[in-house]
Short mmCIF file of N, CA and C in Angstrom, two decimals:
data_model
loop_
_atom_site.label_atom_id
_atom_site.label_comp_id
_atom_site.label_asym_id
_atom_site.label_seq_id
_atom_site.Cartn_x
_atom_site.Cartn_y
_atom_site.Cartn_z
N MET D 145 -42.08 -24.18 -44.03
CA MET D 145 -43.10 -23.63 -43.19
C MET D 145 -42.66 -22.23 -42.74
N ALA D 146 -43.47 -21.28 -42.92
CA ALA D 146 -43.17 -19.90 -42.59
C ALA D 146 -43.73 -19.56 -41.22
N ILE D 147 -42.98 -18.69 -40.52
CA ILE D 147 -43.44 -18.23 -39.21
C ILE D 147 -44.01 -16.84 -39.40
N ASP D 148 -45.27 -16.66 -38.95
CA ASP D 148 -45.85 -15.34 -39.10
C ASP D 148 -45.28 -14.38 -38.05
N SER D 149 -45.50 -13.11 -38.20
CA SER D 149 -44.89 -12.10 -37.35
C SER D 149 -45.35 -12.23 -35.90
N MET D 150 -46.60 -12.65 -35.67
CA MET D 150 -47.09 -12.79 -34.30
C MET D 150 -46.37 -13.94 -33.61
N SER D 151 -46.16 -15.04 -34.27
CA SER D 151 -45.46 -16.19 -33.69
C SER D 151 -44.00 -15.82 -33.42
N TRP D 152 -43.42 -15.06 -34.32
CA TRP D 152 -42.02 -14.63 -34.14
C TRP D 152 -41.87 -13.76 -32.89
N LYS D 153 -42.80 -12.84 -32.67
CA LYS D 153 -42.78 -11.97 -31.49
C LYS D 153 -42.92 -12.80 -30.22
N CYS D 154 -43.81 -13.80 -30.25
CA CYS D 154 -43.99 -14.66 -29.07
C CYS D 154 -42.72 -15.45 -28.79
N LEU D 155 -42.07 -15.96 -29.82
CA LEU D 155 -40.84 -16.73 -29.67
C LEU D 155 -39.73 -15.86 -29.10
N LYS D 156 -39.59 -14.62 -29.61
CA LYS D 156 -38.58 -13.70 -29.09
C LYS D 156 -38.83 -13.37 -27.62
N THR D 157 -40.08 -13.14 -27.25
CA THR D 157 -40.42 -12.82 -25.86
C THR D 157 -40.09 -14.01 -24.97
N ALA D 158 -40.39 -15.19 -25.42
CA ALA D 158 -40.10 -16.40 -24.62
C ALA D 158 -38.59 -16.57 -24.44
N LEU D 159 -37.81 -16.34 -25.50
CA LEU D 159 -36.36 -16.46 -25.40
C LEU D 159 -35.78 -15.43 -24.42
N HIS D 160 -36.25 -14.21 -24.53
CA HIS D 160 -35.77 -13.16 -23.62
C HIS D 160 -36.12 -13.50 -22.17
N THR D 161 -37.34 -14.02 -21.95
CA THR D 161 -37.76 -14.39 -20.60
C THR D 161 -36.89 -15.52 -20.06
N CYS D 162 -36.63 -16.53 -20.89
CA CYS D 162 -35.78 -17.65 -20.46
C CYS D 162 -34.37 -17.18 -20.14
N CYS D 163 -33.79 -16.35 -21.01
CA CYS D 163 -32.44 -15.83 -20.76
C CYS D 163 -32.41 -15.02 -19.47
N GLY D 164 -33.44 -14.21 -19.27
CA GLY D 164 -33.52 -13.42 -18.05
C GLY D 164 -33.61 -14.29 -16.82
N LEU D 165 -34.39 -15.36 -16.88
CA LEU D 165 -34.51 -16.28 -15.74
C LEU D 165 -33.19 -17.00 -15.47
N VAL D 166 -32.50 -17.39 -16.53
CA VAL D 166 -31.20 -18.05 -16.36
C VAL D 166 -30.23 -17.11 -15.67
N LEU D 167 -30.16 -15.85 -16.12
CA LEU D 167 -29.28 -14.88 -15.49
C LEU D 167 -29.66 -14.63 -14.03
N LEU D 168 -30.98 -14.55 -13.77
CA LEU D 168 -31.45 -14.31 -12.40
C LEU D 168 -31.05 -15.48 -11.49
N PHE D 169 -31.28 -16.71 -11.93
CA PHE D 169 -30.91 -17.87 -11.12
C PHE D 169 -29.40 -17.98 -10.94
N THR D 170 -28.64 -17.68 -11.99
CA THR D 170 -27.18 -17.71 -11.88
C THR D 170 -26.71 -16.70 -10.84
N PHE D 171 -27.25 -15.48 -10.88
CA PHE D 171 -26.88 -14.46 -9.90
C PHE D 171 -27.28 -14.89 -8.50
N PHE D 172 -28.50 -15.43 -8.35
CA PHE D 172 -28.99 -15.84 -7.04
C PHE D 172 -28.09 -16.92 -6.43
N PHE D 173 -27.79 -17.96 -7.20
CA PHE D 173 -26.99 -19.05 -6.66
C PHE D 173 -25.54 -18.63 -6.42
N ALA D 174 -25.00 -17.80 -7.30
CA ALA D 174 -23.62 -17.34 -7.12
C ALA D 174 -23.52 -16.47 -5.87
N THR D 175 -24.54 -15.64 -5.63
CA THR D 175 -24.53 -14.78 -4.45
C THR D 175 -24.81 -15.57 -3.18
N ALA D 176 -25.76 -16.47 -3.25
CA ALA D 176 -26.15 -17.23 -2.06
C ALA D 176 -25.06 -18.18 -1.59
N TYR D 177 -24.29 -18.69 -2.51
CA TYR D 177 -23.29 -19.68 -2.15
C TYR D 177 -21.86 -19.19 -2.28
N ALA D 178 -21.68 -17.90 -2.46
CA ALA D 178 -20.33 -17.35 -2.57
C ALA D 178 -19.64 -17.44 -1.22
N GLU D 179 -18.34 -17.66 -1.26
CA GLU D 179 -17.58 -17.74 -0.02
C GLU D 179 -17.35 -16.33 0.52
N THR D 180 -17.38 -16.21 1.82
CA THR D 180 -17.02 -14.95 2.45
C THR D 180 -15.52 -14.98 2.66
N PRO D 181 -14.89 -13.81 2.91
CA PRO D 181 -13.44 -13.79 3.12
C PRO D 181 -12.97 -14.77 4.19
N SER D 182 -13.74 -14.91 5.29
CA SER D 182 -13.29 -15.82 6.35
C SER D 182 -13.36 -17.27 5.91
N GLU D 183 -14.22 -17.59 4.93
CA GLU D 183 -14.29 -18.97 4.43
C GLU D 183 -13.16 -19.28 3.45
N ARG D 184 -12.63 -18.26 2.79
CA ARG D 184 -11.54 -18.47 1.83
C ARG D 184 -10.21 -18.70 2.53
N GLY D 185 -9.98 -17.94 3.60
CA GLY D 185 -8.70 -18.00 4.28
C GLY D 185 -8.32 -16.62 4.75
N ARG D 186 -7.02 -16.40 4.91
CA ARG D 186 -6.58 -15.12 5.45
C ARG D 186 -5.29 -14.64 4.78
N ILE D 187 -5.09 -13.32 4.90
CA ILE D 187 -3.87 -12.69 4.42
C ILE D 187 -3.12 -12.20 5.66
N LEU D 188 -1.84 -12.54 5.76
CA LEU D 188 -1.04 -12.24 6.94
C LEU D 188 0.26 -11.55 6.55
N ALA D 189 0.79 -10.74 7.44
CA ALA D 189 2.11 -10.14 7.21
C ALA D 189 3.16 -11.24 7.28
N ASP D 190 4.11 -11.22 6.36
CA ASP D 190 5.19 -12.20 6.33
C ASP D 190 6.55 -11.52 6.55
N SER D 191 6.52 -10.22 6.79
CA SER D 191 7.72 -9.44 7.10
C SER D 191 7.33 -8.49 8.23
N PRO D 192 8.29 -7.84 8.87
CA PRO D 192 7.94 -6.94 9.97
C PRO D 192 6.98 -5.84 9.49
N VAL D 193 5.97 -5.55 10.32
CA VAL D 193 5.03 -4.49 9.96
C VAL D 193 5.48 -3.14 10.48
N TYR D 194 6.43 -3.12 11.42
CA TYR D 194 7.01 -1.86 11.93
C TYR D 194 8.50 -1.88 11.67
N GLN D 195 8.98 -0.84 10.97
CA GLN D 195 10.41 -0.72 10.68
C GLN D 195 10.85 0.73 10.80
N ASN D 196 12.15 0.92 10.94
CA ASN D 196 12.78 2.24 10.90
C ASN D 196 13.75 2.26 9.73
N ALA D 197 13.89 3.41 9.10
CA ALA D 197 14.87 3.58 8.02
C ALA D 197 15.28 5.04 7.98
N ILE D 198 16.39 5.30 7.37
CA ILE D 198 16.83 6.68 7.19
C ILE D 198 16.05 7.29 6.03
N ALA D 199 15.58 8.51 6.21
CA ALA D 199 14.79 9.20 5.18
C ALA D 199 15.51 9.13 3.83
N GLY D 200 14.73 8.79 2.78
CA GLY D 200 15.27 8.70 1.44
C GLY D 200 15.93 7.37 1.12
N HIS D 201 15.92 6.41 2.06
CA HIS D 201 16.54 5.11 1.85
C HIS D 201 15.49 4.01 1.90
N GLU D 202 15.86 2.81 1.49
CA GLU D 202 14.88 1.73 1.48
C GLU D 202 14.81 1.01 2.82
N ALA D 203 13.64 0.42 3.06
CA ALA D 203 13.42 -0.35 4.27
C ALA D 203 14.29 -1.61 4.22
N ALA D 204 14.73 -2.07 5.37
CA ALA D 204 15.59 -3.26 5.44
C ALA D 204 14.86 -4.51 4.97
N HIS D 205 13.56 -4.58 5.24
CA HIS D 205 12.76 -5.76 4.87
C HIS D 205 11.61 -5.32 3.97
N PRO D 206 11.64 -5.67 2.68
CA PRO D 206 10.52 -5.30 1.80
C PRO D 206 9.21 -5.90 2.32
N PRO D 207 8.12 -5.14 2.31
CA PRO D 207 6.84 -5.68 2.77
C PRO D 207 6.47 -6.96 2.01
N SER D 208 6.03 -7.95 2.79
CA SER D 208 5.69 -9.26 2.24
C SER D 208 4.48 -9.81 2.99
N VAL D 209 3.59 -10.49 2.26
CA VAL D 209 2.42 -11.12 2.88
C VAL D 209 2.37 -12.59 2.51
N ARG D 210 1.58 -13.33 3.26
CA ARG D 210 1.35 -14.75 2.99
C ARG D 210 -0.15 -14.97 3.01
N ILE D 211 -0.64 -15.72 2.02
CA ILE D 211 -2.06 -16.06 1.97
C ILE D 211 -2.19 -17.54 2.28
N GLU D 212 -3.10 -17.83 3.25
CA GLU D 212 -3.33 -19.20 3.70
C GLU D 212 -4.82 -19.52 3.60
N ASP D 213 -5.12 -20.80 3.38
CA ASP D 213 -6.51 -21.23 3.47
C ASP D 213 -6.85 -21.43 4.95
N ASN D 214 -8.05 -21.88 5.26
CA ASN D 214 -8.46 -22.02 6.66
C ASN D 214 -7.71 -23.10 7.41
N SER D 215 -7.01 -23.97 6.71
CA SER D 215 -6.22 -25.01 7.36
C SER D 215 -4.77 -24.58 7.55
N GLY D 216 -4.43 -23.35 7.13
CA GLY D 216 -3.06 -22.86 7.27
C GLY D 216 -2.16 -23.23 6.12
N ASN D 217 -2.73 -23.79 5.05
CA ASN D 217 -1.94 -24.16 3.87
C ASN D 217 -1.76 -22.94 2.96
N PRO D 218 -0.58 -22.80 2.33
CA PRO D 218 -0.37 -21.66 1.43
C PRO D 218 -1.28 -21.74 0.21
N VAL D 219 -1.68 -20.58 -0.27
CA VAL D 219 -2.51 -20.49 -1.47
C VAL D 219 -1.70 -19.76 -2.53
N SER D 220 -1.41 -20.43 -3.64
CA SER D 220 -0.62 -19.82 -4.71
C SER D 220 -1.54 -19.23 -5.78
N GLY D 221 -0.97 -18.32 -6.59
CA GLY D 221 -1.70 -17.76 -7.72
C GLY D 221 -2.69 -16.67 -7.36
N VAL D 222 -2.59 -16.10 -6.17
CA VAL D 222 -3.52 -15.05 -5.74
C VAL D 222 -2.86 -13.69 -5.97
N THR D 223 -3.61 -12.76 -6.53
CA THR D 223 -3.11 -11.41 -6.78
C THR D 223 -3.23 -10.57 -5.51
N VAL D 224 -2.13 -9.89 -5.18
CA VAL D 224 -2.11 -8.97 -4.04
C VAL D 224 -1.66 -7.60 -4.56
N THR D 225 -2.38 -6.57 -4.18
CA THR D 225 -2.03 -5.21 -4.58
C THR D 225 -1.37 -4.50 -3.40
N PHE D 226 -0.18 -3.99 -3.62
CA PHE D 226 0.54 -3.21 -2.62
C PHE D 226 0.40 -1.75 -3.01
N SER D 227 0.02 -0.92 -2.05
CA SER D 227 -0.24 0.49 -2.35
C SER D 227 0.40 1.38 -1.30
N VAL D 228 1.19 2.35 -1.76
CA VAL D 228 1.81 3.34 -0.88
C VAL D 228 0.74 4.38 -0.57
N THR D 229 0.58 4.69 0.71
CA THR D 229 -0.46 5.65 1.10
C THR D 229 0.18 6.95 1.56
N ASN D 230 -0.58 8.00 1.57
CA ASN D 230 -0.23 9.36 2.01
C ASN D 230 1.18 9.82 1.68
N ALA D 231 1.56 9.72 0.42
CA ALA D 231 2.87 10.22 -0.06
C ALA D 231 4.01 9.65 0.77
N SER D 232 3.96 8.35 0.99
CA SER D 232 4.95 7.69 1.85
C SER D 232 6.03 6.99 1.04
N GLY D 233 6.73 7.73 0.23
CA GLY D 233 7.80 7.14 -0.56
C GLY D 233 7.26 6.43 -1.78
N TYR D 234 7.96 5.35 -2.17
CA TYR D 234 7.55 4.63 -3.38
C TYR D 234 8.08 3.20 -3.34
N ILE D 235 7.48 2.38 -4.19
CA ILE D 235 7.95 1.01 -4.39
C ILE D 235 8.92 1.07 -5.56
N SER D 236 10.09 0.49 -5.36
CA SER D 236 11.11 0.51 -6.41
C SER D 236 11.14 -0.84 -7.11
N ASP D 237 10.98 -0.82 -8.43
CA ASP D 237 11.01 -2.05 -9.22
C ASP D 237 11.79 -1.77 -10.50
N ALA D 238 12.98 -2.35 -10.59
CA ALA D 238 13.84 -2.21 -11.77
C ALA D 238 14.03 -0.74 -12.17
N GLY D 239 14.26 0.11 -11.18
CA GLY D 239 14.50 1.52 -11.44
C GLY D 239 13.26 2.37 -11.58
N HIS D 240 12.08 1.76 -11.53
CA HIS D 240 10.82 2.51 -11.64
C HIS D 240 10.31 2.84 -10.24
N GLN D 241 9.80 4.05 -10.08
CA GLN D 241 9.22 4.49 -8.82
C GLN D 241 7.70 4.37 -8.92
N LEU D 242 7.13 3.42 -8.19
CA LEU D 242 5.71 3.11 -8.30
C LEU D 242 4.98 3.40 -7.00
N ARG D 243 3.72 3.81 -7.12
CA ARG D 243 2.86 4.01 -5.94
C ARG D 243 2.01 2.76 -5.71
N VAL D 244 1.77 1.98 -6.77
CA VAL D 244 0.99 0.75 -6.68
C VAL D 244 1.76 -0.35 -7.38
N TYR D 245 1.76 -1.54 -6.77
CA TYR D 245 2.49 -2.68 -7.33
C TYR D 245 1.63 -3.92 -7.12
N THR D 246 1.53 -4.75 -8.14
CA THR D 246 0.75 -5.98 -8.05
C THR D 246 1.68 -7.18 -8.12
N ALA D 247 1.49 -8.12 -7.18
CA ALA D 247 2.29 -9.35 -7.15
C ALA D 247 1.35 -10.54 -7.01
N THR D 248 1.82 -11.69 -7.44
CA THR D 248 1.05 -12.92 -7.34
C THR D 248 1.75 -13.85 -6.36
N THR D 249 0.97 -14.50 -5.50
CA THR D 249 1.56 -15.39 -4.51
C THR D 249 2.24 -16.58 -5.18
N ASP D 250 3.38 -16.98 -4.60
CA ASP D 250 4.14 -18.12 -5.13
C ASP D 250 3.64 -19.42 -4.50
N ALA D 251 4.35 -20.50 -4.70
CA ALA D 251 3.95 -21.81 -4.18
C ALA D 251 3.86 -21.82 -2.66
N ASP D 252 4.59 -20.93 -1.99
CA ASP D 252 4.54 -20.83 -0.53
C ASP D 252 3.48 -19.83 -0.05
N GLY D 253 2.67 -19.31 -0.98
CA GLY D 253 1.62 -18.36 -0.63
C GLY D 253 2.12 -16.96 -0.36
N ARG D 254 3.37 -16.66 -0.75
CA ARG D 254 3.98 -15.36 -0.45
C ARG D 254 3.96 -14.43 -1.66
N ALA D 255 3.76 -13.14 -1.34
CA ALA D 255 3.85 -12.08 -2.35
C ALA D 255 4.53 -10.90 -1.67
N SER D 256 5.38 -10.20 -2.41
CA SER D 256 6.09 -9.06 -1.81
C SER D 256 6.42 -8.02 -2.87
N VAL D 257 6.87 -6.86 -2.39
CA VAL D 257 7.37 -5.82 -3.29
C VAL D 257 8.88 -5.99 -3.40
N PRO D 258 9.50 -5.54 -4.51
CA PRO D 258 10.96 -5.63 -4.62
C PRO D 258 11.67 -4.81 -3.53
N SER D 259 11.24 -3.56 -3.32
CA SER D 259 11.77 -2.74 -2.23
C SER D 259 10.84 -1.56 -2.00
N TRP D 260 10.87 -1.04 -0.77
CA TRP D 260 10.07 0.12 -0.38
C TRP D 260 11.04 1.21 0.04
N VAL D 261 11.08 2.29 -0.72
CA VAL D 261 11.97 3.41 -0.42
C VAL D 261 11.15 4.49 0.26
N CYS D 262 11.59 4.89 1.46
CA CYS D 262 10.81 5.89 2.18
C CYS D 262 11.07 7.29 1.63
N ASP D 263 10.12 8.14 1.90
CA ASP D 263 10.17 9.53 1.45
C ASP D 263 11.38 10.23 2.06
N ALA D 264 11.81 11.30 1.44
CA ALA D 264 12.96 12.07 1.95
C ALA D 264 12.62 12.84 3.22
N ARG D 265 11.34 13.01 3.48
CA ARG D 265 10.93 13.68 4.72
C ARG D 265 10.87 12.67 5.85
N SER D 266 11.35 13.04 7.01
CA SER D 266 11.26 12.14 8.15
C SER D 266 9.82 12.09 8.64
N GLY D 267 9.46 10.99 9.27
CA GLY D 267 8.11 10.84 9.80
C GLY D 267 7.52 9.48 9.49
N LYS D 268 6.27 9.30 9.88
CA LYS D 268 5.56 8.03 9.71
C LYS D 268 5.11 7.84 8.27
N GLN D 269 5.31 6.63 7.75
CA GLN D 269 4.93 6.31 6.38
C GLN D 269 4.25 4.95 6.36
N HIS D 270 3.38 4.72 5.35
CA HIS D 270 2.57 3.51 5.33
C HIS D 270 2.47 2.91 3.94
N LEU D 271 2.31 1.59 3.93
CA LEU D 271 2.08 0.83 2.69
C LEU D 271 1.06 -0.24 3.04
N GLU D 272 0.10 -0.48 2.14
CA GLU D 272 -0.93 -1.49 2.38
C GLU D 272 -0.82 -2.62 1.37
N ALA D 273 -1.07 -3.85 1.85
CA ALA D 273 -1.19 -5.02 0.99
C ALA D 273 -2.66 -5.42 1.02
N ILE D 274 -3.26 -5.51 -0.16
CA ILE D 274 -4.71 -5.67 -0.23
C ILE D 274 -5.12 -6.83 -1.12
N ASN D 275 -6.00 -7.68 -0.61
CA ASN D 275 -6.83 -8.60 -1.36
C ASN D 275 -8.03 -8.86 -0.47
N TYR D 276 -9.13 -8.18 -0.75
CA TYR D 276 -10.29 -8.21 0.13
C TYR D 276 -11.05 -9.54 0.09
N LEU D 277 -10.62 -10.47 -0.73
CA LEU D 277 -11.25 -11.79 -0.73
C LEU D 277 -10.77 -12.63 0.45
N TYR D 278 -9.77 -12.14 1.16
CA TYR D 278 -9.20 -12.88 2.29
C TYR D 278 -9.30 -12.06 3.56
N GLU D 279 -9.62 -12.74 4.65
CA GLU D 279 -9.75 -12.08 5.94
C GLU D 279 -8.40 -11.50 6.36
N GLY D 280 -8.44 -10.33 6.98
CA GLY D 280 -7.21 -9.68 7.44
C GLY D 280 -6.76 -8.55 6.54
N ALA D 281 -7.43 -8.35 5.41
CA ALA D 281 -7.05 -7.27 4.49
C ALA D 281 -7.64 -5.96 4.95
N PRO D 282 -6.96 -4.87 4.79
CA PRO D 282 -5.58 -4.77 4.30
C PRO D 282 -4.57 -5.02 5.41
N VAL D 283 -3.39 -5.49 5.01
CA VAL D 283 -2.27 -5.59 5.93
C VAL D 283 -1.50 -4.27 5.79
N VAL D 284 -1.31 -3.57 6.89
CA VAL D 284 -0.67 -2.25 6.84
C VAL D 284 0.75 -2.35 7.40
N PHE D 285 1.70 -1.85 6.62
CA PHE D 285 3.11 -1.80 7.02
C PHE D 285 3.45 -0.36 7.38
N HIS D 286 4.22 -0.19 8.45
CA HIS D 286 4.57 1.13 8.97
C HIS D 286 6.08 1.32 8.89
N LEU D 287 6.49 2.48 8.44
CA LEU D 287 7.91 2.80 8.34
C LEU D 287 8.14 4.17 8.98
N ASP D 288 9.02 4.22 9.95
CA ASP D 288 9.34 5.48 10.60
C ASP D 288 10.65 5.99 9.99
N ALA D 289 10.54 6.98 9.13
CA ALA D 289 11.71 7.53 8.45
C ALA D 289 12.43 8.48 9.41
N GLN D 290 13.67 8.15 9.72
CA GLN D 290 14.49 8.92 10.65
C GLN D 290 15.40 9.87 9.86
N PRO D 291 15.76 11.01 10.43
CA PRO D 291 16.71 11.89 9.75
C PRO D 291 18.05 11.18 9.56
N GLY D 292 18.73 11.53 8.49
CA GLY D 292 20.06 10.99 8.22
C GLY D 292 21.12 11.71 9.03
N PRO D 293 22.38 11.44 8.74
CA PRO D 293 23.45 12.11 9.47
C PRO D 293 23.50 13.61 9.14
N ALA D 294 24.09 14.37 10.03
CA ALA D 294 24.20 15.82 9.84
C ALA D 294 24.93 16.12 8.54
N ALA D 295 24.36 17.05 7.75
CA ALA D 295 24.95 17.40 6.47
C ALA D 295 25.20 18.90 6.32
N ARG D 296 24.43 19.71 7.06
CA ARG D 296 24.62 21.15 6.95
C ARG D 296 24.02 21.86 8.15
N LEU D 297 24.40 23.11 8.29
CA LEU D 297 23.88 23.98 9.34
C LEU D 297 23.02 25.06 8.70
N GLU D 298 21.98 25.47 9.40
CA GLU D 298 21.10 26.52 8.90
C GLU D 298 20.87 27.51 10.03
N PHE D 299 21.02 28.80 9.74
CA PHE D 299 20.75 29.82 10.74
C PHE D 299 19.26 29.89 11.02
N GLU D 300 18.90 29.86 12.29
CA GLU D 300 17.53 30.14 12.69
C GLU D 300 17.42 31.60 13.11
N LYS D 301 18.48 32.08 13.75
CA LYS D 301 18.54 33.48 14.13
C LYS D 301 19.91 33.97 13.71
N HIS D 302 19.92 34.89 12.74
CA HIS D 302 21.18 35.41 12.21
C HIS D 302 21.88 36.29 13.25
N PRO D 303 23.20 36.23 13.25
CA PRO D 303 23.93 37.08 14.21
C PRO D 303 23.77 38.54 13.83
N GLN D 304 23.74 39.38 14.84
CA GLN D 304 23.70 40.82 14.63
C GLN D 304 25.09 41.28 14.19
N THR D 305 25.17 42.46 13.64
CA THR D 305 26.47 43.00 13.26
C THR D 305 27.27 43.21 14.54
N THR D 306 28.41 42.56 14.60
CA THR D 306 29.27 42.63 15.79
C THR D 306 30.66 43.06 15.36
N PRO D 307 31.22 44.06 16.02
CA PRO D 307 32.59 44.47 15.68
C PRO D 307 33.57 43.32 15.93
N ALA D 308 34.63 43.31 15.16
CA ALA D 308 35.64 42.26 15.29
C ALA D 308 36.21 42.23 16.71
N GLY D 309 36.42 41.04 17.21
CA GLY D 309 37.02 40.87 18.52
C GLY D 309 36.02 40.81 19.65
N LEU D 310 34.73 41.12 19.41
CA LEU D 310 33.71 41.04 20.45
C LEU D 310 32.90 39.76 20.28
N PRO D 311 32.34 39.21 21.36
CA PRO D 311 31.55 37.98 21.24
C PRO D 311 30.25 38.22 20.45
N ILE D 312 29.84 37.20 19.73
CA ILE D 312 28.58 37.24 18.97
C ILE D 312 27.46 36.89 19.93
N ARG D 313 26.39 37.68 19.91
CA ARG D 313 25.25 37.42 20.77
C ARG D 313 24.13 36.78 19.96
N GLU D 314 23.42 35.91 20.61
CA GLU D 314 22.21 35.30 20.06
C GLU D 314 22.40 34.73 18.66
N LEU D 315 23.19 33.72 18.57
CA LEU D 315 23.39 32.98 17.33
C LEU D 315 22.70 31.63 17.50
N THR D 316 21.75 31.32 16.62
CA THR D 316 21.03 30.04 16.70
C THR D 316 21.09 29.36 15.34
N VAL D 317 21.53 28.10 15.34
CA VAL D 317 21.58 27.31 14.11
C VAL D 317 20.87 25.98 14.32
N ARG D 318 20.45 25.39 13.22
CA ARG D 318 19.87 24.04 13.26
C ARG D 318 20.77 23.12 12.46
N VAL D 319 20.89 21.88 12.93
CA VAL D 319 21.64 20.86 12.21
C VAL D 319 20.63 20.08 11.37
N LEU D 320 20.92 19.96 10.06
CA LEU D 320 20.00 19.30 9.13
C LEU D 320 20.70 18.16 8.40
N ASP D 321 19.89 17.17 7.98
CA ASP D 321 20.44 16.10 7.14
C ASP D 321 20.43 16.56 5.68
N ALA D 322 20.79 15.69 4.76
CA ALA D 322 20.89 16.04 3.35
C ALA D 322 19.55 16.45 2.74
N TYR D 323 18.42 16.02 3.35
CA TYR D 323 17.10 16.34 2.82
C TYR D 323 16.43 17.49 3.56
N GLY D 324 17.13 18.11 4.51
CA GLY D 324 16.57 19.23 5.24
C GLY D 324 15.80 18.83 6.50
N ASN D 325 15.89 17.56 6.91
CA ASN D 325 15.24 17.12 8.15
C ASN D 325 16.11 17.52 9.34
N PRO D 326 15.50 18.07 10.39
CA PRO D 326 16.28 18.41 11.59
C PRO D 326 16.89 17.15 12.21
N VAL D 327 18.14 17.24 12.61
CA VAL D 327 18.84 16.11 13.22
C VAL D 327 18.89 16.35 14.73
N GLY D 328 18.13 15.56 15.49
CA GLY D 328 18.14 15.65 16.95
C GLY D 328 17.72 17.01 17.46
N ASP D 329 18.06 17.28 18.73
CA ASP D 329 17.76 18.56 19.38
C ASP D 329 19.04 19.36 19.47
N ASN D 330 19.60 19.72 18.32
CA ASN D 330 20.91 20.36 18.29
C ASN D 330 20.86 21.85 18.08
N ASP D 331 19.82 22.50 18.58
CA ASP D 331 19.78 23.97 18.47
C ASP D 331 20.80 24.54 19.44
N THR D 332 21.71 25.32 18.95
CA THR D 332 22.73 25.93 19.82
C THR D 332 22.92 27.39 19.50
#
């Protein structure tokens, strides 16, 4: 039995309409019944969110998060993205310097970075742990990079030419660490 061209066109139109309706209903039900982040659970800091470190060195506690369901039970197998923000150092993994690192939660619901090395410049630095499917995202970690020990002196005001044996007037130096960060209020 042969199908004429008009019947074929009607059959194709019907198939396209049915497929379109199936996709529409699938989208509607998936959207209408999708869990919101608060229904899935939450993402929490599992390490200190405020730390101090010497500029150019790693934080004492690598940033770590825990993902829990609404009953407080750990959720394993969840991907968490850790991202260094505003040029705040890097994540160190097997000798690689990364700005973004992805980890998967373990059986205890924990995910972390191997280490967070702060920038050589002193000041405030930040790293975020993100999974927007869970309430509490992003978790923001703060690192206050402090100057290291004194490593060199730098003239702020050079001494004027002074004959030998006379006192030098108006000599000003700054004490700097190995990365050029001022160390304390040591202008003398």
